[in-house]
Short mmCIF file of C-alpha atoms and ligand atoms in Angstrom, two decimals:
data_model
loop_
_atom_site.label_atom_id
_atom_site.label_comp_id
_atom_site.label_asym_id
_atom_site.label_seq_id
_atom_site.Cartn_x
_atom_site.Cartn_y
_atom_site.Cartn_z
CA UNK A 1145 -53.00 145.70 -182.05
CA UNK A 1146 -52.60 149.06 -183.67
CA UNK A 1147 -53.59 150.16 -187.23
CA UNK A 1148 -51.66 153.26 -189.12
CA UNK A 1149 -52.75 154.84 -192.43
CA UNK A 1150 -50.37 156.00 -194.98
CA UNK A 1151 -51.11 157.61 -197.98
CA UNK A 1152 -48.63 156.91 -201.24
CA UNK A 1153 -49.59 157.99 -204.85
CA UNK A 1154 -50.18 154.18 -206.06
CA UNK A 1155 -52.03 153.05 -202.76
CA UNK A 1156 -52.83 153.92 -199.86
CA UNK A 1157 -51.65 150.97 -197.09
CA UNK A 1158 -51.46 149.79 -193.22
CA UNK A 1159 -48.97 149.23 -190.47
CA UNK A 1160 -50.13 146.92 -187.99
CA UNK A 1161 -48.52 147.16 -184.77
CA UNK A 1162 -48.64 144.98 -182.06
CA UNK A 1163 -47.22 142.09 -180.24
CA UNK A 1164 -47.69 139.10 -182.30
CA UNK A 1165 -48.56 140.21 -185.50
CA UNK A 1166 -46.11 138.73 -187.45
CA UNK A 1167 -48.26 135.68 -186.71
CA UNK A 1168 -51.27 137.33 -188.37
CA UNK A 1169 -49.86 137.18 -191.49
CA UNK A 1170 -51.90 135.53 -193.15
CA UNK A 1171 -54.81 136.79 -192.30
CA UNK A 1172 -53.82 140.12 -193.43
CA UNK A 1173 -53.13 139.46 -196.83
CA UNK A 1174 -56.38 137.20 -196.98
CA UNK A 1175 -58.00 140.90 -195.28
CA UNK A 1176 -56.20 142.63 -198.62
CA UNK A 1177 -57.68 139.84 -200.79
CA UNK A 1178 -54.42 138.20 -202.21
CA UNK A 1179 -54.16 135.08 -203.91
CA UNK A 1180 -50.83 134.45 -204.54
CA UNK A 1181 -47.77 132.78 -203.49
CA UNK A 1182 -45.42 134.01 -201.29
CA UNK A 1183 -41.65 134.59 -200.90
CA UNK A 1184 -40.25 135.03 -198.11
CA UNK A 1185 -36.91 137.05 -197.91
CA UNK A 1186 -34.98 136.91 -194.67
CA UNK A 1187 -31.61 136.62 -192.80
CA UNK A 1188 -30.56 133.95 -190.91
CA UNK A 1189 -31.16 135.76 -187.74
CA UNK A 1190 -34.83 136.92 -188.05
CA UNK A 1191 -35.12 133.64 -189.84
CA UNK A 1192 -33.99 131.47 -187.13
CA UNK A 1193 -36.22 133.23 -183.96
CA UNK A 1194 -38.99 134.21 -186.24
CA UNK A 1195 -39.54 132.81 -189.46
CA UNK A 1196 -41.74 129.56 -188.56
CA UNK A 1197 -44.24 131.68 -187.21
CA UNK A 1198 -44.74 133.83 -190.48
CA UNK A 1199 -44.90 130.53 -192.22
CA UNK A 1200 -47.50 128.75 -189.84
CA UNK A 1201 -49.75 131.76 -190.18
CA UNK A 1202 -49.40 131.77 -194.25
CA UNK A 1203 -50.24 127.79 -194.68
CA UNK A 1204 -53.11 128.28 -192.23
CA UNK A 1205 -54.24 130.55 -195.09
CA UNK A 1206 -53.49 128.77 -197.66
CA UNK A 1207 -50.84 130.27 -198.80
CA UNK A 1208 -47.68 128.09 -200.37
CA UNK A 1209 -44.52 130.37 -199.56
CA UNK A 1210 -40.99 129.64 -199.57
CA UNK A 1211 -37.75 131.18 -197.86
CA UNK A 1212 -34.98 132.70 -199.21
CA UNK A 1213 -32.21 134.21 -196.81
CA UNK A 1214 -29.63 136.80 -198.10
CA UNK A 1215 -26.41 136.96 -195.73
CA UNK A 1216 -25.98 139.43 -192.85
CA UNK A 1217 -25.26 142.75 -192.49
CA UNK A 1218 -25.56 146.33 -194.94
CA UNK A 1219 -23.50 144.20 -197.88
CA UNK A 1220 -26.79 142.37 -198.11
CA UNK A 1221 -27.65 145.37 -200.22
CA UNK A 1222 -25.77 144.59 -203.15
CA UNK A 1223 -26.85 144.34 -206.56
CA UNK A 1224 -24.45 141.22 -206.46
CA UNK A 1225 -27.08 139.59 -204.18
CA UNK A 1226 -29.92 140.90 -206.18
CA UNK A 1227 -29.35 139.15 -208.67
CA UNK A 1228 -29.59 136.39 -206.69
CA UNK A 1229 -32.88 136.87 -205.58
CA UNK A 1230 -34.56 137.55 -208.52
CA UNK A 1231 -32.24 134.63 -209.93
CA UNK A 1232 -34.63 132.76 -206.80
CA UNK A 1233 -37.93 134.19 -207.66
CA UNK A 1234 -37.42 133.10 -211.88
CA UNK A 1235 -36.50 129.85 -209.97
CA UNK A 1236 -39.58 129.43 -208.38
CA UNK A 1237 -41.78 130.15 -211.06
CA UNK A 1238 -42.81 133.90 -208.93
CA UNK A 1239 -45.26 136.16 -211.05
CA UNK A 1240 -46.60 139.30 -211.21
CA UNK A 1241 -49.56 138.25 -209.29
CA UNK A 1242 -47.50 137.27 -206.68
CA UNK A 1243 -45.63 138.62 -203.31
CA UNK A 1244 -42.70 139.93 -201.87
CA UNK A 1245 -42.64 139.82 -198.05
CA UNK A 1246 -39.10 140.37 -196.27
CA UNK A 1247 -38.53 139.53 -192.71
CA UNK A 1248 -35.59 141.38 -191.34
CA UNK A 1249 -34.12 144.85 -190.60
CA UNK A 1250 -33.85 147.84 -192.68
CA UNK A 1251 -31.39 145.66 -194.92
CA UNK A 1252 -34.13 143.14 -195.61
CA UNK A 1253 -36.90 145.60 -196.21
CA UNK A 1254 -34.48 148.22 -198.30
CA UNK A 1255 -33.39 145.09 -200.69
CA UNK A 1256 -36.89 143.29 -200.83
CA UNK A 1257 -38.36 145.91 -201.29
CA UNK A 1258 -36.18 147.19 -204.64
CA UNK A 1259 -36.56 143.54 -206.01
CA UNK A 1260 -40.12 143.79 -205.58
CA UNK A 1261 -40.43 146.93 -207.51
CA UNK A 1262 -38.46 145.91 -210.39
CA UNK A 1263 -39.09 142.11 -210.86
CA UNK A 1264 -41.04 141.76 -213.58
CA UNK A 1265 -41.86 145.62 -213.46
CA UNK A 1266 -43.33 145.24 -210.01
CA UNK A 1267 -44.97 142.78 -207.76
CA UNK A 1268 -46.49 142.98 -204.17
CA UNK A 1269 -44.50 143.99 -201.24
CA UNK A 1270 -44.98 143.03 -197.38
CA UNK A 1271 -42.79 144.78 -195.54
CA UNK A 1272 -42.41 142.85 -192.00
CA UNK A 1273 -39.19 144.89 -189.99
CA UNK A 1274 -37.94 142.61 -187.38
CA UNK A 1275 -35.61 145.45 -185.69
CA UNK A 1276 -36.59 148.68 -183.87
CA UNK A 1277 -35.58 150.93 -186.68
CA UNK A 1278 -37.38 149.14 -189.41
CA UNK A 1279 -40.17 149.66 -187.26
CA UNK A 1280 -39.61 152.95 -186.10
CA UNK A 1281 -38.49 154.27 -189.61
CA UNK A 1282 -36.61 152.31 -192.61
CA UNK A 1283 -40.17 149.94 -193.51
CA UNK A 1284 -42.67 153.01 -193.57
CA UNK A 1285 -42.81 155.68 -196.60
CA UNK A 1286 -41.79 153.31 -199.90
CA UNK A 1287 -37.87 153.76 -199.58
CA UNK A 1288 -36.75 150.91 -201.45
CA UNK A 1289 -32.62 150.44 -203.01
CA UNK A 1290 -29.43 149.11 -202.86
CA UNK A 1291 -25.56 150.34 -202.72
CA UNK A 1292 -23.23 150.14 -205.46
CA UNK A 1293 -19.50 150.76 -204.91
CA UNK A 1294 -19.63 154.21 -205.11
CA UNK A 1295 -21.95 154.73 -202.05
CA UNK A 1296 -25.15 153.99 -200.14
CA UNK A 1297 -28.32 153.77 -201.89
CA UNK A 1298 -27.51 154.84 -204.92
CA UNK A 1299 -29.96 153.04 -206.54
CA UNK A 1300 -33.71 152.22 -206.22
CA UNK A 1301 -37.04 153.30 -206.33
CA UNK A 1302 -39.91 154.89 -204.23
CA UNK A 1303 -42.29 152.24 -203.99
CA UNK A 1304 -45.17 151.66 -201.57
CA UNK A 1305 -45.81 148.19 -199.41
CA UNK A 1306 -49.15 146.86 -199.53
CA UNK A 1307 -48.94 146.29 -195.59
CA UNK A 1308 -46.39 146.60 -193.09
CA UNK A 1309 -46.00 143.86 -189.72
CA UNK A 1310 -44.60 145.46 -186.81
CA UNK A 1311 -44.52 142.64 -184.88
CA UNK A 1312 -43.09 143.63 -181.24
CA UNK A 1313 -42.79 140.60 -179.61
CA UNK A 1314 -39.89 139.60 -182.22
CA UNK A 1315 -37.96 142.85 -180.57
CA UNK A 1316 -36.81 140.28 -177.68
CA UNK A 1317 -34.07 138.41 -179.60
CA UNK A 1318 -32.70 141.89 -181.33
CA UNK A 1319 -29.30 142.24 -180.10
CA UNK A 1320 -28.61 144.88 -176.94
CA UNK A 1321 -26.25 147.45 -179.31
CA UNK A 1322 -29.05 146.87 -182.09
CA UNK A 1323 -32.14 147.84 -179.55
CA UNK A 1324 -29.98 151.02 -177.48
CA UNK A 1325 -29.24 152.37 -181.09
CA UNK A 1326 -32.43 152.70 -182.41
CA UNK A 1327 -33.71 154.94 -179.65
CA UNK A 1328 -31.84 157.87 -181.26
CA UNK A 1329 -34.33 157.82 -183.85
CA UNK A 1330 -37.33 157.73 -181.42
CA UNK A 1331 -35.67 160.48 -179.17
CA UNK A 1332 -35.93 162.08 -182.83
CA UNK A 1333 -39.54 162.08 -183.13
CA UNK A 1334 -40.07 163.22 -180.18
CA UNK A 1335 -37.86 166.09 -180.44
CA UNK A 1336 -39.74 166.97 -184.33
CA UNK A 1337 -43.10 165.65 -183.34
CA UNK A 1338 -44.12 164.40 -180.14
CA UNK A 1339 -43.61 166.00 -176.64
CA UNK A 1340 -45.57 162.91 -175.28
CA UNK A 1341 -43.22 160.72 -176.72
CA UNK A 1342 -40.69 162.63 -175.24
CA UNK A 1343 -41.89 162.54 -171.94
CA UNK A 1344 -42.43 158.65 -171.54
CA UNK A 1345 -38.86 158.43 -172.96
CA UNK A 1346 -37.90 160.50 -170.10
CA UNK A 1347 -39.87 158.89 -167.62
CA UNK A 1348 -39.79 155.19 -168.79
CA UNK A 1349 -36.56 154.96 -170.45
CA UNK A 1350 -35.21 151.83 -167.87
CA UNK A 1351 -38.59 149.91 -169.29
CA UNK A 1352 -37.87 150.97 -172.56
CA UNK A 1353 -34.45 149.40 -172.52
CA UNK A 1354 -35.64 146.58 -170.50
CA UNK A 1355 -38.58 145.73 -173.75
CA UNK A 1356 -41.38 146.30 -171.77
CA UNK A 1357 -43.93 145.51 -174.09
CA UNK A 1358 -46.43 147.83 -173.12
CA UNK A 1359 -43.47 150.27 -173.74
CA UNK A 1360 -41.73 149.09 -177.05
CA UNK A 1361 -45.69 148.97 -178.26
CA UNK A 1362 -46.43 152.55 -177.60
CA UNK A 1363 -42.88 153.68 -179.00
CA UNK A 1364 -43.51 151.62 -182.12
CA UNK A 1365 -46.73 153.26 -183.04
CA UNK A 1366 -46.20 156.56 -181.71
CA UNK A 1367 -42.83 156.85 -184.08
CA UNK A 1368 -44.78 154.70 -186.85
CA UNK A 1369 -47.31 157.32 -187.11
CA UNK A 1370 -45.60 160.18 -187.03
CA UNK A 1371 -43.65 159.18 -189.93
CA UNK A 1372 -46.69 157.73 -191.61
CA UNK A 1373 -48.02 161.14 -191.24
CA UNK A 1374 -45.05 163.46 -193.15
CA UNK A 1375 -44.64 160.15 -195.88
CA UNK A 1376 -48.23 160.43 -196.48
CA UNK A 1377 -47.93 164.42 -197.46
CA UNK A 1378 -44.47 164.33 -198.63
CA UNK A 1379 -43.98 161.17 -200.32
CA UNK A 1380 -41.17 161.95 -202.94
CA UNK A 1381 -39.51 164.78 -200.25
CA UNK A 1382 -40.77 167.61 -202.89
CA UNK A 1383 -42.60 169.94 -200.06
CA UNK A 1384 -40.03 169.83 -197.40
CA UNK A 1385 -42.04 168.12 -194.72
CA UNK A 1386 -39.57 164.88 -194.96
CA UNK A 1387 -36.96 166.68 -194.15
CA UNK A 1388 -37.67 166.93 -190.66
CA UNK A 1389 -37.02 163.32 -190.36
CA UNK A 1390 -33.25 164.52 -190.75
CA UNK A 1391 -33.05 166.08 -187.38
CA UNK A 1392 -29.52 164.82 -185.90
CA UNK A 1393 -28.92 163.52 -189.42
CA UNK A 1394 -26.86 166.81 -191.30
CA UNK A 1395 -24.12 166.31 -188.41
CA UNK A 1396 -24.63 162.69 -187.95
CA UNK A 1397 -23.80 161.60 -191.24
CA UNK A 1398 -20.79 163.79 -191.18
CA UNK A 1399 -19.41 161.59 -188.18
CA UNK A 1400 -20.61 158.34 -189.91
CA UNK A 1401 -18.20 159.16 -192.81
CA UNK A 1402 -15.73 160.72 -190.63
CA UNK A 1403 -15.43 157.31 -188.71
CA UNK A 1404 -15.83 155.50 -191.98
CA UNK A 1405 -19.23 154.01 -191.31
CA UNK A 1406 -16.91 152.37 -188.46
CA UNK A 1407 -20.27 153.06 -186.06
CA UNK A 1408 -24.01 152.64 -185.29
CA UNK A 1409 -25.92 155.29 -186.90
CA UNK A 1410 -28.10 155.48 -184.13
CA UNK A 1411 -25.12 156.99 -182.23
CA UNK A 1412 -23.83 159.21 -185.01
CA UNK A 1413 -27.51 160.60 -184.82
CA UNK A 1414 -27.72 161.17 -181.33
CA UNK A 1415 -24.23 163.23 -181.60
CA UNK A 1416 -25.89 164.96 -183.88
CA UNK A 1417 -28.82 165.84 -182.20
CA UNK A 1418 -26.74 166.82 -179.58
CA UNK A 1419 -24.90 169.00 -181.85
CA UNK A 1420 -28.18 170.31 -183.45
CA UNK A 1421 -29.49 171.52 -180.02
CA UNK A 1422 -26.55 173.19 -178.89
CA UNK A 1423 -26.18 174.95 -182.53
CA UNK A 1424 -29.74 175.89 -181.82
CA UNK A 1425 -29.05 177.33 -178.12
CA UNK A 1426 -25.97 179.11 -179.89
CA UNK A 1427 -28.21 180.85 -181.96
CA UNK A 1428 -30.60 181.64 -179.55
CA UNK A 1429 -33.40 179.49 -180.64
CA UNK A 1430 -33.83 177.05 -177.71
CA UNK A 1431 -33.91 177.45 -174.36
CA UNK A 1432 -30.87 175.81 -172.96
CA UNK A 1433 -32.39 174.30 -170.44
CA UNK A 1434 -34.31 172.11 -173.41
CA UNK A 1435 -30.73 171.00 -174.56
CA UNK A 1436 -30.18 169.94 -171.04
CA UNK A 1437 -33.36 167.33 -171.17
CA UNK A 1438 -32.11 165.90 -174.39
CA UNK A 1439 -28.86 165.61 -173.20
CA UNK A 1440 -30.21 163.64 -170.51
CA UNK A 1441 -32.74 161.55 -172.29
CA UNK A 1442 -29.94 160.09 -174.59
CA UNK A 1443 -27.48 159.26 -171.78
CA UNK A 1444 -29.92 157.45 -169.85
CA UNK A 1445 -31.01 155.72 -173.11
CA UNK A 1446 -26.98 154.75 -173.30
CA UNK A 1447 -26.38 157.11 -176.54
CA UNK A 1448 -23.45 159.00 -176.75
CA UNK A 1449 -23.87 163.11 -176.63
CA UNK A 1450 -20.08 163.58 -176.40
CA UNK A 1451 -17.59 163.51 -179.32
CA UNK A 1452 -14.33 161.59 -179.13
CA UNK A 1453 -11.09 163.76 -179.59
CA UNK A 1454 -9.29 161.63 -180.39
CA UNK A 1455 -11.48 160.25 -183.77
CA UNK A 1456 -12.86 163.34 -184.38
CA UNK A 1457 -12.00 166.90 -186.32
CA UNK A 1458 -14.55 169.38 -186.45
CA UNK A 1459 -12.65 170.74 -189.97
CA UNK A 1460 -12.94 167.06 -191.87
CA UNK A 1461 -16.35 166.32 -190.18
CA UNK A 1462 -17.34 169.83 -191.75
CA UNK A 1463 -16.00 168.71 -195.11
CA UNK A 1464 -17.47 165.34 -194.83
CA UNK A 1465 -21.04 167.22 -194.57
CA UNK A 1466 -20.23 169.50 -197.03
CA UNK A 1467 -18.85 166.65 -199.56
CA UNK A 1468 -22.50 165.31 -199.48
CA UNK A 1469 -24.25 168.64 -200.34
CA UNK A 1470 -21.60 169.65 -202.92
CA UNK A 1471 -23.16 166.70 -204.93
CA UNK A 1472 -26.82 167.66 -204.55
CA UNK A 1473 -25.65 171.65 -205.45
CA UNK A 1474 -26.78 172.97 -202.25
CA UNK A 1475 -26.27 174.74 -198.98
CA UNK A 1476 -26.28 172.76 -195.38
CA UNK A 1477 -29.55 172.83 -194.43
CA UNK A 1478 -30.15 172.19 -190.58
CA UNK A 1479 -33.12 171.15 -189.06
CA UNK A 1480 -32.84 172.99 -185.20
CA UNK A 1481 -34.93 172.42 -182.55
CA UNK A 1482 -37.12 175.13 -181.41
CA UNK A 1483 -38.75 173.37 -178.39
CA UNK A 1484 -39.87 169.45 -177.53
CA UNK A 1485 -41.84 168.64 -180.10
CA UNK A 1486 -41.22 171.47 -182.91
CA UNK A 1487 -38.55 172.29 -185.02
CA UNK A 1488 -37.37 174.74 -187.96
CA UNK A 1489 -35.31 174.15 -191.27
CA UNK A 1490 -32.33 176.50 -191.89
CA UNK A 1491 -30.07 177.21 -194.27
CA UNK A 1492 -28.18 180.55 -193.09
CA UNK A 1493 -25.70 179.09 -190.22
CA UNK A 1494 -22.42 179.92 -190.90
CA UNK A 1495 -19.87 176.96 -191.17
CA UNK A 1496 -17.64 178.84 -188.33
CA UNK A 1497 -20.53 178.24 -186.17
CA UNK A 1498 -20.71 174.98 -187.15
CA UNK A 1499 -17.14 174.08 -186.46
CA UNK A 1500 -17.53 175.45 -183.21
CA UNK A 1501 -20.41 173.57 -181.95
CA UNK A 1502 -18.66 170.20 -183.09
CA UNK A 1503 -15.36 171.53 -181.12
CA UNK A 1504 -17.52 172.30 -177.66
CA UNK A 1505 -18.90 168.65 -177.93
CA UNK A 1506 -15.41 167.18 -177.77
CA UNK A 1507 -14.26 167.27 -181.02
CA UNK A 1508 -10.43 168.76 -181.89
N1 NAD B 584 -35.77 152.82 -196.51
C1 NAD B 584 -35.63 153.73 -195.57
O1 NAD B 584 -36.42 154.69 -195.48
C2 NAD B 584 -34.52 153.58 -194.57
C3 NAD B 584 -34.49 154.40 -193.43
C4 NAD B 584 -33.48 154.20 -192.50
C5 NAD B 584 -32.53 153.21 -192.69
N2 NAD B 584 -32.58 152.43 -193.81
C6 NAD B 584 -31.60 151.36 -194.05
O2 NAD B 584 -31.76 150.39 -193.03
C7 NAD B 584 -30.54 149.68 -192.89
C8 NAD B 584 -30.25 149.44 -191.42
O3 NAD B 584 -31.30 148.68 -190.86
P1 NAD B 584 -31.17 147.96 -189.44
O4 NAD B 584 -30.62 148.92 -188.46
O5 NAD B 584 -32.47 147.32 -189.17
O6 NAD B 584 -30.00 146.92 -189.66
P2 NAD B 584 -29.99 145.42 -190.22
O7 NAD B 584 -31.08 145.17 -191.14
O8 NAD B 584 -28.61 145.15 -190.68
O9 NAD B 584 -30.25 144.56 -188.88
C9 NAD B 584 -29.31 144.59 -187.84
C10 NAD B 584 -28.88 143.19 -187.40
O10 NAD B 584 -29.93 142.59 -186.61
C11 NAD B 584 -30.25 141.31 -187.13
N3 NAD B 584 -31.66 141.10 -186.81
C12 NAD B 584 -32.73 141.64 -187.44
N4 NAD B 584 -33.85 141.37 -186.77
C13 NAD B 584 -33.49 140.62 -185.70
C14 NAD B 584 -34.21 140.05 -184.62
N5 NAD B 584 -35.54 140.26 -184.46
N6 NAD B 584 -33.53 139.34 -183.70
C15 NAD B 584 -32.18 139.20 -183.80
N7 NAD B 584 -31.45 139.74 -184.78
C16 NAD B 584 -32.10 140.45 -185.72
C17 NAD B 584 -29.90 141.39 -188.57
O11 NAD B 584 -29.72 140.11 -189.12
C18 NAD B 584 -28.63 142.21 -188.52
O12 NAD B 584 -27.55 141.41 -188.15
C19 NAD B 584 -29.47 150.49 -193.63
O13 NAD B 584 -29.13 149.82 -194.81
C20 NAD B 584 -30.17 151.80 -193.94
O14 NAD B 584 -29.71 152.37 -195.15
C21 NAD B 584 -33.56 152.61 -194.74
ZN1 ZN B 585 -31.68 157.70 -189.38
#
């Protein structure tokens, strides 16, 4: 087992990362010296491979918990359905010296987390991400909220978990689409962060796929801490450092709206990544022959690099990148690879150039 620092303005806190851990549950919070009760918020998936485990290890500490699963998928994050929970936690009689602890993906830990920091003005969180991009990403650095009709996570809070479980082993029953996805964001890391990372990617990338867990281990806590490490000096994304983590991200989420969220974001980012690098080559930042080993690293990890014609327009996917900026006041910011493991924030590409890149990678 693995332990990674973060830093947060209320409290600092760990991610323990290992196989198994979810099973240590207990323990941990007995190691943080809480005495409360705790509620468990989950899914029916995570719930039914994983969920008697957590409980086991919370009763062996004494601990009385109880269960409460929100339905699947992103509409999970509705303020319709948090109501319900905190309709749940009045139910069971849960106070402020008690705990949140959510057992799921990013949906679970985005939703628990926002109920935990507003019921009753704020109780303890656990953050426990059963998939590889909780892991990886959505359950580290206090990003807590919901959507409302008008868009995604519109509203919540920054606010910090008291521990996060990174339990590997319960990466075997994620779903194949689910696990290939992820990897976009860990081919991210590398590319920002992490030529190491980069390089077992390239050279164990079968394994990686195949949940080795000596592999999926490594991947976890390499990823975990490199986030851990921007969160922890750019918690509220005032300096700039977090916006690394949106490498692949400027272009991706203009193909995510483009296809009307009608894909996995993992793939929008690795299109976008793609897109990044070659903008980066174009403007003679990167050596091409870099591009090339990303290029290859996210085919052989089954992400797509190429861009449908036929679903995509580099004009609208332009405009759908632009739409989101309009509303924040600013310019397109891109964050361009310089070499594995480094990258640079600019804001002076022009849009032609853009529109070009997205036409070379397929797009009409
Ligand atoms: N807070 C942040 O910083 C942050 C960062 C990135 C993404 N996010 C959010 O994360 C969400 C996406 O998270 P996600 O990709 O984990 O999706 P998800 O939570 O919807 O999980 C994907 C699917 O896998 C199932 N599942 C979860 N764990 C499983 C397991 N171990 N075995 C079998 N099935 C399992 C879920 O029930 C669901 O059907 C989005 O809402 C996004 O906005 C948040
Ligand atoms: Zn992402």
């Amino acid at each position: 087992m693995k332990k990674i620092n973060v830093k947060s303005s209320r409290h600092p806190y760990s991610i323990w990362v290992g196989k198994g851990v979810s099973g240590m549950a207990g323990k941990a919070l007995k190691s943080l010296g809480f005495e409360g009760k705790v509620f468990i918020l989950t899914q029916r998936k995570p719930a039914k491979h994983h969920l008697a485990k957590v409980v086991r290890s919370l009763k062996a500490a004494g601990y009385p918990g109880v269960a409460y699963e929100v339905p699947d998928g992103e509409k999970a994050k509705s303020l319709e359905v948090l109501r319900g929970v905190y309709a749940a936690l009045l139910a069971k009689g849960f106070e402020r010296r008690d705990l949140l602890l959510a057992l799921g993906g990013g949906v679970v830990g985005d939703l628990g987390g926002f109920a935990a920091a507003t019921y009753l003005r704020g109780i303890k969180f656990v953050n426990a991400g059963t998939t590889l991009l909780a892991q990886v990403d959505s359950s580290i650095g206090g990003k807590t909220g919901i959507n409302l009709a008008e868009g995604k996570n519109l509203a919540g809070a920054f606010y910090p978990p008291s521990l996060v479980l990174s339990d590997t082993q319960v990466l075997e029953t994620l779903p194949e689409p689910e696990l290939r996805a992820s990897y976009a964001e860990v081919v991210k890391y590398g590319m920002i962060r992490d030529r190491q990372l980069f390089a077992l990617l390239e050279r164990e990338n079968e394994r990686a796929l195949l949940r080795s867990p000596r592999i999926l281990e490594d991947v976890v806590t390499r990823s975990a801490g490199i986030k851990a490490g921007v969160v922890s000096r750019d918690e509220f994304e005032t300096r700039g450092e977090r916006m690394i983590l949106n490498y692949g991200h400027t272009f991706g989420h203009g193909f995510e709206k483009v296809s009307g969220y009608r894909m996995f974001h993992g793939d929008a980012v690795s299109l976008g990544m793609a897109c990044a690098a070659r903008l980066a080559v174009r403007m003679g930042m990167l050596d091409p022959f870099v591009e090339l080993r990303q290029l290859a690293v996210l085919r052989k990890l089954g992400l797509p690099v190429l861009l449908e014609r036929k679903r995509f327009d580099a004009a609208r996917v332009v405009g759908a990148m632009m739409h989101d900026k309009k509303k924040s006041a600013g310019k397109l910011r891109f964050v361009l690879p310089e070499s594995i493991g480094s990258v640079t924030v600019r804001q002076d590409i022009p849009l032609s150039l853009v529109k070009d890149v997205i036409r070379e990678m397929g797009a009409r």
